[in-house]
Coordinates of C-alpha atoms and ligand atoms in Angstrom, one line a residue:
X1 CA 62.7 150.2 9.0
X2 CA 63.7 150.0 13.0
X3 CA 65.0 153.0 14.5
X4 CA 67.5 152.6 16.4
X5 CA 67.8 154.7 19.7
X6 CA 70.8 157.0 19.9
X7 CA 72.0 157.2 23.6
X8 CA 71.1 159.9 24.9
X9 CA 73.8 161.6 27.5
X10 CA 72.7 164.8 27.9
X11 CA 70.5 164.0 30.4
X12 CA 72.9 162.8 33.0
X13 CA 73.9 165.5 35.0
X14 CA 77.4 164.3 35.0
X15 CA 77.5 164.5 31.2
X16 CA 75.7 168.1 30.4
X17 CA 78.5 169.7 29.5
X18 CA 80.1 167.3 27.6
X19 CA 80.7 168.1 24.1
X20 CA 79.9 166.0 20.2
X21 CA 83.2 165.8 19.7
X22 CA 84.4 164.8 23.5
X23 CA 81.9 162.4 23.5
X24 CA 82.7 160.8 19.6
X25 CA 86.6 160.7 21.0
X26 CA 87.5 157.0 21.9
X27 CA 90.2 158.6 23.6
X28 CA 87.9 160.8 25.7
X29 CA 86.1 158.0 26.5
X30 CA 88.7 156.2 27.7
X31 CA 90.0 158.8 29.8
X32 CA 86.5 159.3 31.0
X33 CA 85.9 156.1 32.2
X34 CA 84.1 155.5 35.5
X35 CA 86.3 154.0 37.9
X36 CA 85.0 154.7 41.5
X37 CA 81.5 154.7 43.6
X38 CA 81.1 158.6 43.7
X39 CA 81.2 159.4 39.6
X40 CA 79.1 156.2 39.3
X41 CA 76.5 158.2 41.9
X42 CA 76.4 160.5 39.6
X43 CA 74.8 158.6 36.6
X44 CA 72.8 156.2 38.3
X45 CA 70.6 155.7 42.0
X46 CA 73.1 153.9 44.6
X47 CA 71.5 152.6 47.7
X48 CA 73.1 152.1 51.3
X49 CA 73.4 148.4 50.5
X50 CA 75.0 148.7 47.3
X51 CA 77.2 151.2 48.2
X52 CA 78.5 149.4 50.7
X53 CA 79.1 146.3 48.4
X54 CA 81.0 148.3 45.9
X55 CA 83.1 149.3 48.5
X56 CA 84.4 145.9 49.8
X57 CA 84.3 144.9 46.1
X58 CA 86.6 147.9 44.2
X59 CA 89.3 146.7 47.3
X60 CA 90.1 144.1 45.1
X61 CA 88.9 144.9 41.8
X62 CA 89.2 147.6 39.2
X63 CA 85.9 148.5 37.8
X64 CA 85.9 150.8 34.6
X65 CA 83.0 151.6 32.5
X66 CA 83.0 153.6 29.1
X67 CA 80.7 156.8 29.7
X68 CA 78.9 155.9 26.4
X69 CA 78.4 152.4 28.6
X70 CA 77.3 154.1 30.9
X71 CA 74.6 156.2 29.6
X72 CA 73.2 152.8 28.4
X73 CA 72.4 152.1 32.2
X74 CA 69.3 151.5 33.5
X75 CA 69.1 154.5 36.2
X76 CA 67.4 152.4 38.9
X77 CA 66.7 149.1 37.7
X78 CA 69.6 146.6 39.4
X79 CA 68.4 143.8 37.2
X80 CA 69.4 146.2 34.1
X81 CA 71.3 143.6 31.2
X82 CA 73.7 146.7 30.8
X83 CA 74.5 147.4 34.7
X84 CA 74.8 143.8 35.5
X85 CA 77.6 143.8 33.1
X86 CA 79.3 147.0 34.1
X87 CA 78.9 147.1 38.1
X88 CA 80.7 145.1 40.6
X89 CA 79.0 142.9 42.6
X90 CA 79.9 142.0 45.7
X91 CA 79.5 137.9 45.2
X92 CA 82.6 138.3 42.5
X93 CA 84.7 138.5 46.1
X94 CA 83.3 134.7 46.9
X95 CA 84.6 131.6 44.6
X96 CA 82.7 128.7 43.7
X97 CA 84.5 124.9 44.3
X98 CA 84.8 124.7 40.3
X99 CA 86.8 127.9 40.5
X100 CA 90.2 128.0 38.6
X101 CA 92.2 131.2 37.5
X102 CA 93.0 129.6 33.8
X103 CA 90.6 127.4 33.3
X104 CA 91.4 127.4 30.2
X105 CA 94.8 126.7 30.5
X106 CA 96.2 129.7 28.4
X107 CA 98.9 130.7 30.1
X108 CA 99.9 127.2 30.8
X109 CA 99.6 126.4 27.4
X110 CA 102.2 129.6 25.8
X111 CA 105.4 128.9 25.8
X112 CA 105.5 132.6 24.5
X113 CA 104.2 135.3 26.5
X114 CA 100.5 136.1 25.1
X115 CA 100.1 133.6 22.4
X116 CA 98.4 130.2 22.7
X117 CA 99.1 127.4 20.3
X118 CA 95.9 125.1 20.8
X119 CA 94.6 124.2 17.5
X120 CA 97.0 122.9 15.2
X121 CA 96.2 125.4 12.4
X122 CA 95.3 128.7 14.0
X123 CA 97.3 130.9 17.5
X124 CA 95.5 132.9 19.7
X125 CA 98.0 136.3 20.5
X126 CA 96.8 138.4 23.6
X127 CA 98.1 141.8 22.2
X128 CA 97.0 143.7 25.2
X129 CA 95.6 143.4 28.6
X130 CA 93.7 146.7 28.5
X131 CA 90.3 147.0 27.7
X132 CA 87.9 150.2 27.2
X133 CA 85.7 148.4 29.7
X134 CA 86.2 145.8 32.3
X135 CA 83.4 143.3 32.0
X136 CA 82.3 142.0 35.0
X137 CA 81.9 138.4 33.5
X138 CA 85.8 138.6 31.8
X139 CA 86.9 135.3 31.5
X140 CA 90.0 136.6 31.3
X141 CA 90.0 138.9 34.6
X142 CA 93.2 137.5 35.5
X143 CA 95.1 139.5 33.5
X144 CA 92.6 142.4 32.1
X145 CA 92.0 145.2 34.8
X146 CA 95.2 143.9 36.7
X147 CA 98.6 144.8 34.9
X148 CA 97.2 147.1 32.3
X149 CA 99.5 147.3 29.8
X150 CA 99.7 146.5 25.9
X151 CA 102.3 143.4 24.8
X152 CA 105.9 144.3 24.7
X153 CA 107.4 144.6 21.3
X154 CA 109.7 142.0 22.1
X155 CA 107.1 139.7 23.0
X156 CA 105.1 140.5 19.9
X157 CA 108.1 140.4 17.3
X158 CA 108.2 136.5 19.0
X159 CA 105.0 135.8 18.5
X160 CA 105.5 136.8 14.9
X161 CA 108.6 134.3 14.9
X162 CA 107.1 131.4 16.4
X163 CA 104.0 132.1 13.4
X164 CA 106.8 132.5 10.4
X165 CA 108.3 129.2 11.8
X166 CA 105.2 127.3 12.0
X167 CA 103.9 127.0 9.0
X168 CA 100.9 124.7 9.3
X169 CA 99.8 128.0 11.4
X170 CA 96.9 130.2 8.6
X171 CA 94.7 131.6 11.1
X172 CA 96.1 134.4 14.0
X173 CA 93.6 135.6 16.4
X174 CA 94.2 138.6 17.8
X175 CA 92.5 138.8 21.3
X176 CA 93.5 140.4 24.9
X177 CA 92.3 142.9 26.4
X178 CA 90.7 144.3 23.4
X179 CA 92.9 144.9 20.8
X180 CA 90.9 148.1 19.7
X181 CA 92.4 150.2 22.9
X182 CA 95.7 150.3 20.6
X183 CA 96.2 153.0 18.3
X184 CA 95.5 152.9 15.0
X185 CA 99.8 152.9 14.6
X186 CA 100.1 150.2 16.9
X187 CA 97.3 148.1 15.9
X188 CA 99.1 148.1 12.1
X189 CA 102.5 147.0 13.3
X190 CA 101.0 144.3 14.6
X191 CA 98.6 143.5 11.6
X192 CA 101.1 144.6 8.9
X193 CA 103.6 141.9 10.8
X194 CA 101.4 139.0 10.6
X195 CA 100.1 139.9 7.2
X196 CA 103.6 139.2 5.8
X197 CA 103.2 135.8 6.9
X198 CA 102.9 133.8 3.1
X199 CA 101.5 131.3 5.4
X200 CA 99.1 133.2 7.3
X201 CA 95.8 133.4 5.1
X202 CA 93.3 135.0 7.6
X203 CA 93.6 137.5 10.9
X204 CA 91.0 137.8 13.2
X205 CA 90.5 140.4 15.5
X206 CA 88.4 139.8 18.5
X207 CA 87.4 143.5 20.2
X208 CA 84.5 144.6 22.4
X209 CA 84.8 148.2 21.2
X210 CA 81.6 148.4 18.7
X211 CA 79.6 147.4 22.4
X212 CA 81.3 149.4 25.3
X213 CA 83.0 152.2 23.2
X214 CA 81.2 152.5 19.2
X215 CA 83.3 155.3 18.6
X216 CA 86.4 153.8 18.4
X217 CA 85.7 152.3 15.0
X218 CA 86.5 155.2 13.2
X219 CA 87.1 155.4 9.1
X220 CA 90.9 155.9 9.8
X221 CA 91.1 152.5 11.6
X222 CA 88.7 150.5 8.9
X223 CA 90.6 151.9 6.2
X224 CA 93.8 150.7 8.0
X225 CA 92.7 147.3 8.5
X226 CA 91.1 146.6 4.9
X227 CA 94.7 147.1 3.7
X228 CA 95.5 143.7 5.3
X229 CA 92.4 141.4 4.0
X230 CA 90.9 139.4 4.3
X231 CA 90.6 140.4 7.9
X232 CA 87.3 139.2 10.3
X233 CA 86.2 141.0 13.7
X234 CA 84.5 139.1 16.3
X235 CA 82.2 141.2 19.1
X236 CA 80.3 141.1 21.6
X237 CA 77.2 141.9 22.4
X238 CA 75.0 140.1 24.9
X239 CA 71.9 141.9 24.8
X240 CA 69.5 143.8 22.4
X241 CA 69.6 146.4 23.9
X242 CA 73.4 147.2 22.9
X243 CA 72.2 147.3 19.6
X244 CA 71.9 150.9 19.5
X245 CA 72.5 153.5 16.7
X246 CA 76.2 154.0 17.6
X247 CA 76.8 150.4 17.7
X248 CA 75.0 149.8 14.6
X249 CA 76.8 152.3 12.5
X250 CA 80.1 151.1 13.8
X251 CA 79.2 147.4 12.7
X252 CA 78.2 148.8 9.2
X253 CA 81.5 150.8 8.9
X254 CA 83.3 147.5 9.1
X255 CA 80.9 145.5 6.7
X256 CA 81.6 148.5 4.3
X257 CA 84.9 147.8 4.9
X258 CA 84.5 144.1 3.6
X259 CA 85.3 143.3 7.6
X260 CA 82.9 140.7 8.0
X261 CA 81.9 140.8 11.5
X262 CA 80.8 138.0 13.7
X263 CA 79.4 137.9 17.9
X264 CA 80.6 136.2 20.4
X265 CA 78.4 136.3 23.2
X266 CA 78.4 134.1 27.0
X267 CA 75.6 133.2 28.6
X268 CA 75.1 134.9 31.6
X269 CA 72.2 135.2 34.7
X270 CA 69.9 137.3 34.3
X271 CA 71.4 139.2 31.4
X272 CA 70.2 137.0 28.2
X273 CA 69.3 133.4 30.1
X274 CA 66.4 133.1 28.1
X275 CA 65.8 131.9 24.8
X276 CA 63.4 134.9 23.6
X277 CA 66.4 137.5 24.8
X278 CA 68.3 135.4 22.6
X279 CA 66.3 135.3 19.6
X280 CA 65.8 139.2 19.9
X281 CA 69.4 139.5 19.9
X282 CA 70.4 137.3 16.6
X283 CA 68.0 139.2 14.9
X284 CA 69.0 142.5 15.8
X285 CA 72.6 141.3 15.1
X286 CA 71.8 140.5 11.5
X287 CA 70.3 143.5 10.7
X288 CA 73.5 145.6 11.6
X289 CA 74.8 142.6 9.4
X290 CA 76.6 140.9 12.2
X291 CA 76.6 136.9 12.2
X292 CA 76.0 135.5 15.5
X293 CA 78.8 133.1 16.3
X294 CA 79.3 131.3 19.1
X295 CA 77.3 131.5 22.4
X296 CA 79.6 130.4 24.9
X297 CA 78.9 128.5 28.5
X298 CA 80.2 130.8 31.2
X299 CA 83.8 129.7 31.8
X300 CA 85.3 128.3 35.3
X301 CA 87.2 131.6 36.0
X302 CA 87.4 132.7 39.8
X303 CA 84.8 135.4 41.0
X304 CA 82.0 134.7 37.9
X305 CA 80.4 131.5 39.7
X306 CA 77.0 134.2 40.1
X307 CA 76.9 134.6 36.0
X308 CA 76.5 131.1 35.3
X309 CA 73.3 129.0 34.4
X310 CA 73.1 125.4 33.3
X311 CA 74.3 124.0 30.1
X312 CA 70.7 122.3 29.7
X313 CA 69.9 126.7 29.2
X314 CA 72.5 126.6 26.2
X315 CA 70.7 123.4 24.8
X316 CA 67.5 125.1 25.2
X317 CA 68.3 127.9 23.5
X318 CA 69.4 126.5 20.4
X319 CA 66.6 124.7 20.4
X320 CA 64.3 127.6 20.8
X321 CA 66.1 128.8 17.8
X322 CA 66.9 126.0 15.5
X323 CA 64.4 125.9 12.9
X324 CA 61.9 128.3 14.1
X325 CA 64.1 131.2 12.9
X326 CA 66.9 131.6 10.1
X327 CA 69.8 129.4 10.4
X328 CA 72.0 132.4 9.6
X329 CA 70.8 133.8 13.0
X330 CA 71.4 130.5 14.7
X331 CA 74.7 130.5 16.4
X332 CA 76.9 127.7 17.8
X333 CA 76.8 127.2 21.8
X334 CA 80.4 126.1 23.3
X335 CA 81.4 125.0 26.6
X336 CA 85.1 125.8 26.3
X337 CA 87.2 122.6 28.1
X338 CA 88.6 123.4 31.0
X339 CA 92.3 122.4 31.0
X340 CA 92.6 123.8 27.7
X341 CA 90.3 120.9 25.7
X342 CA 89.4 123.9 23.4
X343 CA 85.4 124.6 22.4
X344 CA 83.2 121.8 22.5
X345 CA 79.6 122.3 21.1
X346 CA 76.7 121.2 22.1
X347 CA 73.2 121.2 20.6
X348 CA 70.2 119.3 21.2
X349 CA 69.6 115.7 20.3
X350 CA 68.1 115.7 16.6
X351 CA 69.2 111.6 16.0
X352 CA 67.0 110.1 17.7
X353 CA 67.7 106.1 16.6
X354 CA 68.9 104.0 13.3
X355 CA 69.1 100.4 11.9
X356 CA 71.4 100.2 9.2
X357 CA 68.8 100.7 6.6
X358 CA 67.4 104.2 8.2
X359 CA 68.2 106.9 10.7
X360 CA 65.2 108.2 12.8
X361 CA 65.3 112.2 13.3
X362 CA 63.2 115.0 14.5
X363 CA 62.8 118.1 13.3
X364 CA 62.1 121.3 15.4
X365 CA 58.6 121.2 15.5
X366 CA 58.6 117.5 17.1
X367 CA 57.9 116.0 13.6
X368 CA 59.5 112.6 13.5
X369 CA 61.1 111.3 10.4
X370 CA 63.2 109.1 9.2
X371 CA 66.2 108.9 6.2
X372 CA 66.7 105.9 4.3
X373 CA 70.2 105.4 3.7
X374 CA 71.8 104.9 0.0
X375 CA 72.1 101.0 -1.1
X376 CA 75.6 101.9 -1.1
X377 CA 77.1 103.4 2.3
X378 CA 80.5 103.3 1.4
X379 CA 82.2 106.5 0.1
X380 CA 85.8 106.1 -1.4
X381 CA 87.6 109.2 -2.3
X382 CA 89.3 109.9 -5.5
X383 CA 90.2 113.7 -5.2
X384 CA 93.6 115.3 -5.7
X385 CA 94.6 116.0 -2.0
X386 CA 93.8 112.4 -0.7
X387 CA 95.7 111.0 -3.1
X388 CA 98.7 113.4 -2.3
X389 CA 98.0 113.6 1.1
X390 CA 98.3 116.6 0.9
X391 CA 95.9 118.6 3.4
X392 CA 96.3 116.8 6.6
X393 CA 97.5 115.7 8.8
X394 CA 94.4 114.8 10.7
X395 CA 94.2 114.7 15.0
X396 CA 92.3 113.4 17.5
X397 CA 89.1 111.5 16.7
X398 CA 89.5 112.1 12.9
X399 CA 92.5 109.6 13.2
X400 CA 90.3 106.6 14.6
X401 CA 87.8 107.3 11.7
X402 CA 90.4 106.6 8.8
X403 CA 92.1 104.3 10.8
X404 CA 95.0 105.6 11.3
X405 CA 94.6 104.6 14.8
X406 CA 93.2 101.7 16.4
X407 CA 92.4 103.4 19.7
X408 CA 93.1 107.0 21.4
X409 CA 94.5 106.1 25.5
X410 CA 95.1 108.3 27.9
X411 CA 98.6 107.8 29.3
X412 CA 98.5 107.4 32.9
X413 CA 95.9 104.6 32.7
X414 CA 96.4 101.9 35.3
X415 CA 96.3 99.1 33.1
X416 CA 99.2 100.4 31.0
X417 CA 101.4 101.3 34.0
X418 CA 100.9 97.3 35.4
X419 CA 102.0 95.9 32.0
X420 CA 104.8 98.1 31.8
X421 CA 103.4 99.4 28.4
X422 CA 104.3 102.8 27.6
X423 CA 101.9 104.2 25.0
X424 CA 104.4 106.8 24.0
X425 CA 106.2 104.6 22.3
Ligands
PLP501 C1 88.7 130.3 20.6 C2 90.0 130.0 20.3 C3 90.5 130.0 19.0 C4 89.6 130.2 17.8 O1 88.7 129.2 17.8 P1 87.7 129.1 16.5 O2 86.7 128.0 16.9 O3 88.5 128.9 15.3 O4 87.0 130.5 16.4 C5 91.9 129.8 18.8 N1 92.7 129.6 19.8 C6 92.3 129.6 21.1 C7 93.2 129.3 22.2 C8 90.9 129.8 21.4 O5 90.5 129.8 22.7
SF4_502 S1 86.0 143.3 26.5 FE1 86.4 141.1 26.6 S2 88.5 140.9 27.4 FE2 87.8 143.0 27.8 S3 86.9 143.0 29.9 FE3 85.2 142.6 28.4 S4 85.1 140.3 28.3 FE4 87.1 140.9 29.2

């Protein structure tokens, strides 16, 4: 059995007085938060340099760190996984060429405030811009730390139309801003809303609160959100050493709950760029019984360019972990497409040639082998919903494979323009 290390808060002088129950109070927390240089001072070593740094840094952007966050700190270690995620840096003032504001196109891509319609089955809503913590790696930092404010009920009862209307829609994901700063009230208006929804088989919340701010899953909230099954939560955490006895117990009240609970993480500097961080991680995930999810590739967001590492570090952590430990623990790394493309994942190269009579792998150890294929390659298919077409229609690439379609073309190419062709039509 691992113990796990309860944070220990007491010992900051900042914190002595603090009481159990101020300090098991989300809303306490929150209140609490540490917003500028001279309360951080108090619960960790500044230098001259640093100070300075923060200064020129906070002029343009809000920091705010949970005091339970906090306490997780590193005192005077810079390089701590914990700090680098909490304390502004001063390179987030300079922006690399790739920069973009939305990389990811979400705003561009809403035609109603907070919800993006990119998959053509599931809606990502932003319920919220406010967060318990502002990450120093948000993707979204355009809109979380800035506005602060939760989505208008206006906006939301839209966002509910636009689902009720669309009825290919089965999957809402609610996101921000971290949907656990709402109150429990809140938080079921929304849920109750969607959950109406004949259409809408599955919510998802996505919430950073079992990292940053444990106390916040409470047995009031889970036993508000089982009411509305089958709902899933996705966290996360980015380094073992959030796995702490406060985060575990709040992962476990949610798996009691039947909530299962999934991690996002994002590959970041210095914080879990390395394959045995990684590993350590998925395994202390699954033992709070959280399934690592995605890993994603640091987005193209302005003021992160200092967080990110290669994509060939993504590949080589799934390979580090491929095979040599459980495939439960193994999660999927993404590079989400700028211009709104959506996740694309990567993985290392396990094909490594064929003839039509065999496909050459190799397995994780280097061992190469090969599968002969059946006499018979051709698959036909007989069942119920191909024959009724029934649960389709397929996109994209999937199209070319039935054929469907001949060929996919973008529509300013050259050649098209000269010939007068307009694919469109
Ligand atoms: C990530 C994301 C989703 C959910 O993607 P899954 O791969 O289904 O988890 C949905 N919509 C948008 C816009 C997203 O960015
Ligand atoms: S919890 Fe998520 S949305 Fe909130 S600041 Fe952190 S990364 Fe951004």
């Amino acid at each position: 059995m691992t113990e796990y290390s309860t944070v220990s808060y007491r010992e900051i002088p900042l914190f002595k007085d603090v009481t159990e129950a101020q300090w098991n109070d989300w809303h306490w927390q929150m209140r609490n938060a540490i917003a500028d240089i001279g309360t951080l001072g108090e619960v960790l070593d500044i230098d001259e340099k640093e100070h300075e740094d923060l200064e020129k840094t906070l002029a343009k952007f809000k920091m705010a760190i949970t005091p339970y966050y906090a306490a997780l700190m590193d005192k005077s270690y810079k390089l701590c996984s914990v700090r680098l995620q909490a304390i502004p840096r001063v390179e987030e003032l300079s922006n690399d060429v790739s920069d973009m504001a939305d990389p990811l196109h979400e705003d561009v891509d809403s035609s109603i405030p907070g919800l993006t319609h990119r998959y053509p089955d599931r809606v990502l809503l932003l319920v919220t811009d406010i967060c318990s913590m502002n990450c120093r790696h948000c993707t979204r930092r355009r809109i979380v730390g800035q506005e602060d404010s939760h989505l208008s009920k206006e906006n939301i009862q839209r966002a509910v139309e636009y689902v009720r209307e669309h009825r290919e829609i089965r999957d809402v994901l609610l996101s921000g801003g971290d949907p656990f700063t709402l109150s429990d009230g809140s938080l079921e208006t929304i849920v109750a809303a969607f959950r109406e929804i004949p259409h809408v088989e599955i919510i998802r919340i996505g919430t950073r609160t079992p990292v940053v701010m444990p106390m916040r899953v409470t047995d009031d909230l889970v036993n508000m959100l089982k009411k509305y099954h089958p709902i899933y939560v996705n966290t996360h955490f980015n380094h073992y050493s959030e796995v702490t006895q406060e985060a575990k117990e709040a992962c476990e009240k949610m798996a009691d709950a039947g909530i299962p609970v999934g991690n996002q993480s994002v590959l970041l500097r210095d914080v879990n760029d390395c394959p045995r961080i990684m590993k350590k991680l998925v395994h202390e995930l699954l033992k709070i019984r959280v399934k690592p999810y995605y890993i994603y590739q640091c987005d193209l967001s302005k003021g992160i360019s200092h967080f990110r590492v290669s994509v060939a570090k993504g590949i080589e952590i799934i390979e580090s972990l491929r095979g040599h430990t459980t495939g439960m623990a193994v999660p999927t790394y993404v590079v989400d497409a700028p211009g709104g493309g959506g996740k694309i994942p990567l993985m290392p190269n396990y094909l490594l040639s064929h003839s039509d009579k065999r496909y050459v792998l190799r397995n994780y150890e280097g061992v190469i082998t090969t599968y002969t294929q059946p006499s018979n390659i051709f698959s036909e298919c007989w069942c119920e919903l191909c024959k009724n077409d029934e649960y389709g229609p397929l996109d994209g690439v999937a199209k070319l494979l039935n054929g469907e379609k001949l060929s996919l073309e973008p529509t300013d190419l050259a050649r098209l323009q000269r010939n007068g062709l307009n694919p469109q039509e």
